[in-house]
C-alpha cells in the first residue's frame, strides 16, 4: 500500500506559477498528476517513471514540468503560465511497474487526497 500526500496549490492570477509536490510512502515506479474541474471528467496531466521518462497532456505541454526525486520518493509538478482553464482539483497518483501514461485507459492504484489550484483571469 502506497500513501500519497500532496502539498502546494493555491490561488494565482493568469500567467502566474504554482508548484505541487507529492510525497509517497514508498518508491512507486510511476507517478502522475491528474485534475478534475467542477462538472468535468478527470483528466490526466502528466506522468513520470523512475527513469525520468515523462509524458504530458497537450493542454499543458510547454507550461508544466513533472519531475521525480527517487531518493525522496517525491514527485513535483511545476506549473508556469497558468490559465483560468487550469483551475481544478489536482490529484497525485501512483502505480507499480507497467504502462506509465496519463491518457484514457491508464491504471493507477494509489491516489492522493487532492489539492486545489485556482487561476483567476
mmCIF file of C-alpha atoms in Angstrom:
data_model
loop_
_atom_site.group_PDB
_atom_site.id
_atom_site.type_symbol
_atom_site.label_atom_id
_atom_site.label_comp_id
_atom_site.label_asym_id
_atom_site.label_seq_id
_atom_site.Cartn_x
_atom_site.Cartn_y
_atom_site.Cartn_z
ATOM 1 C CA UNK A 1 0.000 0.000 0.000
ATOM 2 C CA UNK A 2 1.375 3.379 -1.041
ATOM 3 C CA UNK A 3 0.187 6.537 0.617
ATOM 4 C CA UNK A 4 0.421 9.842 -1.226
ATOM 5 C CA UNK A 5 0.446 13.259 0.399
ATOM 6 C CA UNK A 6 0.106 16.305 -1.805
ATOM 7 C CA UNK A 7 1.122 19.840 -0.982
ATOM 8 C CA UNK A 8 1.231 23.105 -2.823
ATOM 9 C CA UNK A 9 -1.542 24.531 -4.901
ATOM 10 C CA UNK A 10 -3.455 27.672 -4.086
ATOM 11 C CA UNK A 11 -4.679 30.684 -5.986
ATOM 12 C CA UNK A 12 -2.832 32.684 -8.596
ATOM 13 C CA UNK A 13 -3.575 35.102 -11.393
ATOM 14 C CA UNK A 14 -3.350 34.065 -15.005
ATOM 15 C CA UNK A 15 0.225 33.943 -16.176
ATOM 16 C CA UNK A 16 1.478 33.044 -12.730
ATOM 17 C CA UNK A 17 3.170 29.906 -11.444
ATOM 18 C CA UNK A 18 2.500 27.266 -8.830
ATOM 19 C CA UNK A 19 4.294 24.150 -7.726
ATOM 20 C CA UNK A 20 2.775 20.923 -6.431
ATOM 21 C CA UNK A 21 4.531 18.170 -4.503
ATOM 22 C CA UNK A 22 3.515 14.599 -3.833
ATOM 23 C CA UNK A 23 5.329 12.572 -1.209
ATOM 24 C CA UNK A 24 4.936 8.806 -1.443
ATOM 25 C CA UNK A 25 5.333 6.323 1.392
ATOM 26 C CA UNK A 26 7.295 4.046 -0.929
ATOM 27 C CA UNK A 27 9.053 4.451 -4.251
ATOM 28 C CA UNK A 28 6.411 3.725 -6.862
ATOM 29 C CA UNK A 29 7.637 3.115 -10.376
ATOM 30 C CA UNK A 30 5.263 5.595 -11.923
ATOM 31 C CA UNK A 31 3.722 8.779 -10.558
ATOM 32 C CA UNK A 32 1.387 11.182 -12.211
ATOM 33 C CA UNK A 33 -0.850 14.167 -11.829
ATOM 34 C CA UNK A 34 -4.492 14.284 -12.777
ATOM 35 C CA UNK A 35 -7.045 17.051 -12.421
ATOM 36 C CA UNK A 36 -10.769 17.459 -12.249
ATOM 37 C CA UNK A 37 -12.679 20.672 -12.703
ATOM 38 C CA UNK A 38 -16.251 21.086 -11.439
ATOM 39 C CA UNK A 39 -18.683 19.435 -13.787
ATOM 40 C CA UNK A 40 -15.946 17.848 -15.850
ATOM 41 C CA UNK A 41 -14.375 14.437 -16.006
ATOM 42 C CA UNK A 42 -10.997 13.782 -14.507
ATOM 43 C CA UNK A 43 -8.176 14.200 -16.994
ATOM 44 C CA UNK A 44 -4.558 13.224 -16.995
ATOM 45 C CA UNK A 45 -1.973 15.980 -16.856
ATOM 46 C CA UNK A 46 1.441 14.320 -16.757
ATOM 47 C CA UNK A 47 3.233 11.156 -15.720
ATOM 48 C CA UNK A 48 6.819 10.208 -14.997
ATOM 49 C CA UNK A 49 8.557 6.925 -14.292
ATOM 50 C CA UNK A 50 11.625 6.069 -12.239
ATOM 51 C CA UNK A 51 13.836 6.538 -15.286
ATOM 52 C CA UNK A 52 12.639 10.087 -15.711
ATOM 53 C CA UNK A 53 10.588 9.416 -18.803
ATOM 54 C CA UNK A 54 7.731 11.922 -18.790
ATOM 55 C CA UNK A 55 4.527 12.360 -20.744
ATOM 56 C CA UNK A 56 2.291 15.414 -20.896
ATOM 57 C CA UNK A 57 -1.206 16.225 -21.986
ATOM 58 C CA UNK A 58 -1.244 18.543 -24.993
ATOM 59 C CA UNK A 59 -3.037 21.208 -22.968
ATOM 60 C CA UNK A 60 -0.074 21.620 -20.604
ATOM 61 C CA UNK A 61 2.924 20.901 -22.824
ATOM 62 C CA UNK A 62 5.481 23.663 -22.639
ATOM 63 C CA UNK A 63 3.911 25.105 -19.485
ATOM 64 C CA UNK A 64 4.033 22.291 -16.929
ATOM 65 C CA UNK A 65 7.026 20.215 -15.899
ATOM 66 C CA UNK A 66 6.826 16.977 -13.959
ATOM 67 C CA UNK A 67 9.827 15.667 -12.080
ATOM 68 C CA UNK A 68 10.561 12.901 -9.597
ATOM 69 C CA UNK A 69 13.148 12.639 -6.877
ATOM 70 C CA UNK A 70 13.560 8.914 -6.333
ATOM 71 C CA UNK A 71 15.689 9.451 -3.233
ATOM 72 C CA UNK A 72 12.881 11.422 -1.608
ATOM 73 C CA UNK A 73 10.030 9.373 -3.117
ATOM 74 C CA UNK A 74 8.514 12.660 -4.215
ATOM 75 C CA UNK A 75 7.036 13.863 -7.477
ATOM 76 C CA UNK A 76 6.664 17.500 -8.405
ATOM 77 C CA UNK A 77 4.599 19.455 -10.870
ATOM 78 C CA UNK A 78 5.872 22.901 -11.780
ATOM 79 C CA UNK A 79 3.109 24.884 -13.430
ATOM 80 C CA UNK A 80 4.006 28.043 -15.321
ATOM 81 C CA UNK A 81 1.958 30.452 -17.392
ATOM 82 C CA UNK A 82 -1.193 29.244 -15.705
ATOM 83 C CA UNK A 83 -4.535 29.827 -17.385
ATOM 84 C CA UNK A 84 -8.032 30.037 -15.912
ATOM 85 C CA UNK A 85 -8.825 26.727 -17.595
ATOM 86 C CA UNK A 86 -6.161 25.096 -15.417
ATOM 87 C CA UNK A 87 -8.418 25.646 -12.418
ATOM 88 C CA UNK A 88 -9.199 22.251 -10.914
ATOM 89 C CA UNK A 89 -8.575 19.866 -8.068
ATOM 90 C CA UNK A 90 -5.229 18.241 -8.752
ATOM 91 C CA UNK A 91 -4.584 14.669 -7.679
ATOM 92 C CA UNK A 92 -1.360 12.775 -7.395
ATOM 93 C CA UNK A 93 -1.443 9.134 -8.423
ATOM 94 C CA UNK A 94 0.984 6.230 -8.413
ATOM 95 C CA UNK A 95 1.373 2.702 -9.640
ATOM 96 C CA UNK A 96 3.983 -0.015 -9.855
ATOM 97 C CA UNK A 97 5.674 -1.486 -12.886
ATOM 98 C CA UNK A 98 3.586 -1.137 -16.018
ATOM 99 C CA UNK A 99 2.477 1.402 -18.562
ATOM 100 C CA UNK A 100 3.198 4.851 -17.174
ATOM 101 C CA UNK A 101 0.824 7.098 -19.063
ATOM 102 C CA UNK A 102 -1.791 9.723 -18.273
ATOM 103 C CA UNK A 103 -4.193 9.024 -21.091
ATOM 104 C CA UNK A 104 -7.510 7.176 -21.258
ATOM 105 C CA UNK A 105 -7.257 3.650 -20.040
ATOM 106 C CA UNK A 106 -4.331 4.358 -17.777
ATOM 107 C CA UNK A 107 -4.447 2.482 -14.492
ATOM 108 C CA UNK A 108 -3.249 3.951 -11.232
ATOM 109 C CA UNK A 109 -3.759 2.145 -7.967
ATOM 110 C CA UNK A 110 -2.939 4.825 -5.434
ATOM 111 C CA UNK A 111 -4.344 8.331 -5.145
ATOM 112 C CA UNK A 112 -3.754 11.394 -3.024
ATOM 113 C CA UNK A 113 -6.442 13.486 -1.411
ATOM 114 C CA UNK A 114 -6.189 16.298 -3.923
ATOM 115 C CA UNK A 115 -5.099 19.913 -3.774
ATOM 116 C CA UNK A 116 -6.967 22.866 -5.256
ATOM 117 C CA UNK A 117 -5.483 25.090 -7.930
ATOM 118 C CA UNK A 118 -7.401 28.234 -8.815
ATOM 119 C CA UNK A 119 -6.341 30.584 -11.592
ATOM 120 C CA UNK A 120 -8.123 33.896 -11.939
ATOM 121 C CA UNK A 121 -8.226 35.987 -15.070
#
